[in-house]
Tab-separated table of C-alpha atoms in Angstrom:
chain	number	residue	atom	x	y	z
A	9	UNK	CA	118.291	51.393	54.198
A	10	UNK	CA	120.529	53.628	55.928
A	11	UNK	CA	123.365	52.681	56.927
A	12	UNK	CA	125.429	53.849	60.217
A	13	UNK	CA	128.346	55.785	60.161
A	14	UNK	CA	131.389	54.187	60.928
A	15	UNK	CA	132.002	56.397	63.600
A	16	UNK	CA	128.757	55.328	65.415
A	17	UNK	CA	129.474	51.374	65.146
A	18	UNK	CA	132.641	52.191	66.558
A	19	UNK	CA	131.191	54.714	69.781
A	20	UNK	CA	128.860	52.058	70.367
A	21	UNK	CA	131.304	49.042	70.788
A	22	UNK	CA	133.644	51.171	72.912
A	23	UNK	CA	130.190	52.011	74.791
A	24	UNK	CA	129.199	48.599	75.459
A	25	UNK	CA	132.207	47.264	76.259
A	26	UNK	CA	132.271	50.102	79.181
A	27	UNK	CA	129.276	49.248	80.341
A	28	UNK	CA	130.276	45.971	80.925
A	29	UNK	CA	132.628	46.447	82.595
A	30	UNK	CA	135.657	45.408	80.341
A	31	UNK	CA	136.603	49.480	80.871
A	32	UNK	CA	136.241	50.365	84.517
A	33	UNK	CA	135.956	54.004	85.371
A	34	UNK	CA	139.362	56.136	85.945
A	35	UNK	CA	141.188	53.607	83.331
A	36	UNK	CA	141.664	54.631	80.015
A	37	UNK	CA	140.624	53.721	76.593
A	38	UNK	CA	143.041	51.995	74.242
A	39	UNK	CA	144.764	54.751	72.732
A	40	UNK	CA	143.962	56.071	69.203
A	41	UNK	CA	146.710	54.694	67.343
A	42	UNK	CA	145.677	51.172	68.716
A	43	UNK	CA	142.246	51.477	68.015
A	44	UNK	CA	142.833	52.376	64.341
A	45	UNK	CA	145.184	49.698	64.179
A	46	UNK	CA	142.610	47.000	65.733
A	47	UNK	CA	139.314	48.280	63.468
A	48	UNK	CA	140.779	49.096	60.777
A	49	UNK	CA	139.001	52.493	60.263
A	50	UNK	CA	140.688	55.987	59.951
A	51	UNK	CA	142.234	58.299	62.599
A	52	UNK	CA	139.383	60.956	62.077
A	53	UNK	CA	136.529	58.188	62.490
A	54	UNK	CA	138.310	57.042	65.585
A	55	UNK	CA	138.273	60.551	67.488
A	56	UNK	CA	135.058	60.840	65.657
A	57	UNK	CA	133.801	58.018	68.104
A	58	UNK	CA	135.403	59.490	70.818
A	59	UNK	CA	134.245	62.850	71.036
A	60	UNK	CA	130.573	61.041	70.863
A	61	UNK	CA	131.985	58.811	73.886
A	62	UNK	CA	132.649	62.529	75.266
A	63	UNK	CA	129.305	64.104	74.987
A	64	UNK	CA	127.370	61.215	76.045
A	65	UNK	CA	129.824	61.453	79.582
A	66	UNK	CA	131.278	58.218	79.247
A	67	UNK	CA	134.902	59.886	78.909
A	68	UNK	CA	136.939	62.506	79.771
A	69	UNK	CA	139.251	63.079	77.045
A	70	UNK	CA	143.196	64.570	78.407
A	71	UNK	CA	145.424	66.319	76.210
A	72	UNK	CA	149.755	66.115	76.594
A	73	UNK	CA	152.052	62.567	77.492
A	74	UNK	CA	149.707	61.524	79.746
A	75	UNK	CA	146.227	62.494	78.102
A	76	UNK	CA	144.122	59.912	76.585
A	77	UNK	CA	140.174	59.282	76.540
A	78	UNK	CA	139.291	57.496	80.392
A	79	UNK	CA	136.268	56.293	81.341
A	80	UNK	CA	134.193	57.753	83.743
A	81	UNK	CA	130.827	56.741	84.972
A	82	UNK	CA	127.639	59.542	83.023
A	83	UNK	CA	126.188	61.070	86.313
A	84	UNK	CA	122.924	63.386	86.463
A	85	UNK	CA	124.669	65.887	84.027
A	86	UNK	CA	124.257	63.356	80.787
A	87	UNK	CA	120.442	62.786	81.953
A	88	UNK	CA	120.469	66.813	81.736
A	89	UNK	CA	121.956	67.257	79.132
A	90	UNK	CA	119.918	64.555	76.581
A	91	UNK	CA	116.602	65.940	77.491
A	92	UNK	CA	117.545	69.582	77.140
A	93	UNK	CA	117.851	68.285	73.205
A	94	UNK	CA	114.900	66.370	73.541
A	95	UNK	CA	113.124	69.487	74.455
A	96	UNK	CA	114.369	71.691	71.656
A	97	UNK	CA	114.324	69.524	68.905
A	98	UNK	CA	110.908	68.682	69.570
A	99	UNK	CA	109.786	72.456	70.420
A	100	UNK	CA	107.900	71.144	73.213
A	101	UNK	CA	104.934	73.268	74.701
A	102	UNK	CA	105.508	75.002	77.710
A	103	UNK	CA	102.125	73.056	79.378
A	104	UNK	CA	103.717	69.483	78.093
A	105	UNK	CA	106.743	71.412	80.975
A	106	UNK	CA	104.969	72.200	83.086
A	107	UNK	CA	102.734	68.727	83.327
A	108	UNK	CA	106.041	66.763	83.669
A	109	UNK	CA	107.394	68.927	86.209
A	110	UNK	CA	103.802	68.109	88.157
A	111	UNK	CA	104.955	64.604	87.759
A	112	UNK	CA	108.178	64.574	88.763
A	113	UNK	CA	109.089	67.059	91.578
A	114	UNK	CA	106.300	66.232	93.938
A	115	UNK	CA	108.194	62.539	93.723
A	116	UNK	CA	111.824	64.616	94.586
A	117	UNK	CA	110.427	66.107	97.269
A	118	UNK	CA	109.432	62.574	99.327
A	119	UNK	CA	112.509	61.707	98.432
A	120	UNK	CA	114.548	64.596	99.923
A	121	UNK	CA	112.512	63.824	103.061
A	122	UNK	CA	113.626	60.404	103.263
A	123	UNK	CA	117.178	60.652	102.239
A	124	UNK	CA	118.390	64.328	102.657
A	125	UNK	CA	121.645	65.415	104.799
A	126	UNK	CA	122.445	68.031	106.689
A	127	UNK	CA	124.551	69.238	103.845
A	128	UNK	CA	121.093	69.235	101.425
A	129	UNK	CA	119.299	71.230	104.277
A	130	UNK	CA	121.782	73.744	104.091
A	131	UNK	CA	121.217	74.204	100.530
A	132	UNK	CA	117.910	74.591	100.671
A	133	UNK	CA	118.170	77.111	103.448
A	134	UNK	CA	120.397	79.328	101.697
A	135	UNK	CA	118.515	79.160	98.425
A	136	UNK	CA	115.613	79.944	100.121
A	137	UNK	CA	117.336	82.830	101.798
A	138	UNK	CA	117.903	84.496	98.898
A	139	UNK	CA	114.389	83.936	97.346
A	140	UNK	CA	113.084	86.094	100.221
A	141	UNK	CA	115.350	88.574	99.966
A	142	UNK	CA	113.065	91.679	98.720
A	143	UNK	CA	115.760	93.792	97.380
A	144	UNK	CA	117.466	90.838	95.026
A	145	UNK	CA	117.361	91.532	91.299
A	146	UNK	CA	114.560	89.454	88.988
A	147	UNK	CA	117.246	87.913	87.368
A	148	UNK	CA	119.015	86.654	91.024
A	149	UNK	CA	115.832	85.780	92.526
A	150	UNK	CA	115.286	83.597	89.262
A	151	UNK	CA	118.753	81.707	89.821
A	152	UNK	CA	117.626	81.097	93.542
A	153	UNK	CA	114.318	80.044	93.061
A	154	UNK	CA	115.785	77.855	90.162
A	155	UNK	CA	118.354	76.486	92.660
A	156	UNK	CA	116.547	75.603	95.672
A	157	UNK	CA	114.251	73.201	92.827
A	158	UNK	CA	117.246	71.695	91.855
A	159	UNK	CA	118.044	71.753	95.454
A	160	UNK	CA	115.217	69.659	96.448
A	161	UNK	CA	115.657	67.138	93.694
A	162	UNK	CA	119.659	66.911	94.889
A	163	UNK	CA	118.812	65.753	98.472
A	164	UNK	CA	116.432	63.018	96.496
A	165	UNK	CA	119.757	61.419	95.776
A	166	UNK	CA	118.464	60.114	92.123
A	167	UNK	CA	120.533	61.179	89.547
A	168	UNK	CA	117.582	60.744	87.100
A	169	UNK	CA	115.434	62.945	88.867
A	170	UNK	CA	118.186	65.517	89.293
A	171	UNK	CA	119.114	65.393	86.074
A	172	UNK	CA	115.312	65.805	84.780
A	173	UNK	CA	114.522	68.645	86.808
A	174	UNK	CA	117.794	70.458	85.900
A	175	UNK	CA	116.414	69.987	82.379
A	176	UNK	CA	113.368	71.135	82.930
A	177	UNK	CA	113.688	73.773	85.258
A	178	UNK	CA	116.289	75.864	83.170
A	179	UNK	CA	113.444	75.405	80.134
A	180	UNK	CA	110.497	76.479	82.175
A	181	UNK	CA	112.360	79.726	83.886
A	182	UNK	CA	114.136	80.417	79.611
A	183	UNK	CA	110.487	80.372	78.539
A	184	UNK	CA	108.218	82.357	81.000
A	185	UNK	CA	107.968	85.952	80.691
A	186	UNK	CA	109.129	86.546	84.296
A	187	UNK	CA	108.710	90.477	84.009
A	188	UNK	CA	104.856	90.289	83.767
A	189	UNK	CA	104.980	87.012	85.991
A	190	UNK	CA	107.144	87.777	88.878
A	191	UNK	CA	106.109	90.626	91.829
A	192	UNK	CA	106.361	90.980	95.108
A	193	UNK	CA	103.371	89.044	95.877
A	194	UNK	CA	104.843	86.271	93.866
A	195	UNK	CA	108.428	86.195	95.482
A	196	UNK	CA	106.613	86.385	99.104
A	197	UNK	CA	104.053	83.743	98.132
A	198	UNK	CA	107.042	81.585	96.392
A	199	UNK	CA	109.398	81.966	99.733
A	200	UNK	CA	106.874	80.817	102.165
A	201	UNK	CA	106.015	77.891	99.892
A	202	UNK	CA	109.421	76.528	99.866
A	203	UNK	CA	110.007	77.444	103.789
A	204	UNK	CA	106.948	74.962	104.184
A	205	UNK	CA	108.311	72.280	101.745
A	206	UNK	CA	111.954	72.440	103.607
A	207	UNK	CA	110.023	72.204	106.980
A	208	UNK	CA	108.196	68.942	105.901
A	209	UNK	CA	111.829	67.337	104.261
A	210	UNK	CA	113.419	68.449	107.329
A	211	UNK	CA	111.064	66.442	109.566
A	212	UNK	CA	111.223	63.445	107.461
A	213	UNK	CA	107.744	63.859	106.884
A	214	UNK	CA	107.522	62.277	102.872
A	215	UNK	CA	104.244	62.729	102.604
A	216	UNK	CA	103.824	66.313	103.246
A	217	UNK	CA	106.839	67.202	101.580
A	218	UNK	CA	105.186	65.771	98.443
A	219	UNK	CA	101.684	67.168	99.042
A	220	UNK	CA	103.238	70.711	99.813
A	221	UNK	CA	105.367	70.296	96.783
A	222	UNK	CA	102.362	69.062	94.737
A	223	UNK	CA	99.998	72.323	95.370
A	224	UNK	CA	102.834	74.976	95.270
A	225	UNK	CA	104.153	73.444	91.476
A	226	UNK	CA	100.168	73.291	90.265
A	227	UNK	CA	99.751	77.068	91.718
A	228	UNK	CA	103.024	77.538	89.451
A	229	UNK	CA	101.586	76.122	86.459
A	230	UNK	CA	97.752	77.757	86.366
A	231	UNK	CA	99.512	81.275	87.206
A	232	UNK	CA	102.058	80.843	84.070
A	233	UNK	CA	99.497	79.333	82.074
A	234	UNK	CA	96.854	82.284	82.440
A	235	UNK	CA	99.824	84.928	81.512
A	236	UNK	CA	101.985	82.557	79.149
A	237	UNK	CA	100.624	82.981	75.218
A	238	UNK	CA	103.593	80.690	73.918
A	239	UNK	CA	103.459	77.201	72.951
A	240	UNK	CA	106.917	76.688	72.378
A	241	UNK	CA	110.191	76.673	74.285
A	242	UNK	CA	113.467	78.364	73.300
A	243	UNK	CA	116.418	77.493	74.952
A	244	UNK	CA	120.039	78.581	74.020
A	245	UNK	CA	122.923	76.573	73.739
A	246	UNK	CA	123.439	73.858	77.058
């Protein structure tokens, strides 16, 4: 049998407890002297636990008089952040991607045409801007067309969506060999894609935002597929 660290019993009491409420976000945690004083375990084990608090966003941890570990409430960057691991420690394929991002962003795209603000369309406009600019370096066009995705799955207002694609889109772009992908037919045929997908969540119309969304992420993943030889993704550090 294995048995878990002490550091891990300890994260996942503090987590529980926060998720109950008996920690509300903005308060803080008991501090570390009282914790090692109420469990009994070491000072290491105790900012052991904390730190794992920290990477799993459930606190913030402050430095000086006033620091301490307080709460806060994991948003869409957590979600991120989890399945980026997922997807290098299990060396996923890059077609096991690309089917979940078939899946999922057609879904973000209804969404966005149901819930987006005038603040969403701007980011979308301006993304898209800059995906049609024909002089903009490969490497530009790539963080454009990467952020008017994560653009669309914002103005879904789902944090687990966002946070999927965010995953998934900086894996997909890491893993495709844009040189031999990416020309000028591509970037026009990309731009007027997303100009027809922004129309659609601009009107409110759900269902052609996710139909449009639907054909211009397949397109996506039979062009990649005929030119893409690797089966597995490598990401660097999140």
């Amino acid at each position: 049998m294995q048995v878990p660290k002490a550091s891990d019993v300890l994260a996942n009491d503090l987590r529980e407890r926060i998720l109950r409420g008996d920690f509300p976000p903005g308060t803080a945690l008991p501090p570390e002297r009282e914790l090692v004083a109420q469990t009994q375990m070491s000072r290491t084990t105790v900012r052991e636990a904390l730190r794992i608090l920290e990477v799993q966003g459930f606190v913030v941890i402050k430095t000086g008089r006033s620091g301490g570990a307080f709460v806060q409430q994991p948003g869409g960057e957590a979600v991120a952040t989890s399945v980026s691991l997922l997807i290098r420690g299990q060396q996923l394929r890059l077609t096991a991607l690309l089917e979940t991002r078939e899946a999922i962003e057609p879904a973000c795209a209804g969404l966005a045409a149901k819930y987006r603000t005038e603040q969403d369309l701007a980011a979308l406009d301006a993304a898209n801007v800059a995906v049609g600019d024909p002089e903009l370096p490969l490497e530009s066009f790539l963080q454009a067309n990467v952020d008017w995705h994560l653009a669309v799955a914002t103005a879904s207002h789902n944090e687990l969506l966002t946070g999927f694609m965010s995953a998934l889109s900086k894996a997909i772009y890491s893993s495709t060999e844009n040189q031999a992908f990416v020309d000028d037919e591509v970037r026009r045929t990309t731009y007027r894609a997303h100009k027809t997908i922004t129309d659609a969540i601009r009107a409110g119309d759900a269902a052609a935002a996710t139909r449009r969304m639907g054909k211009h992420v397949h397109g996506y993943a039979e062009a990649v597929v005929q030119i893409e030889q690797r089966t597995e993704i490598e990401l660097g550090d999140s």
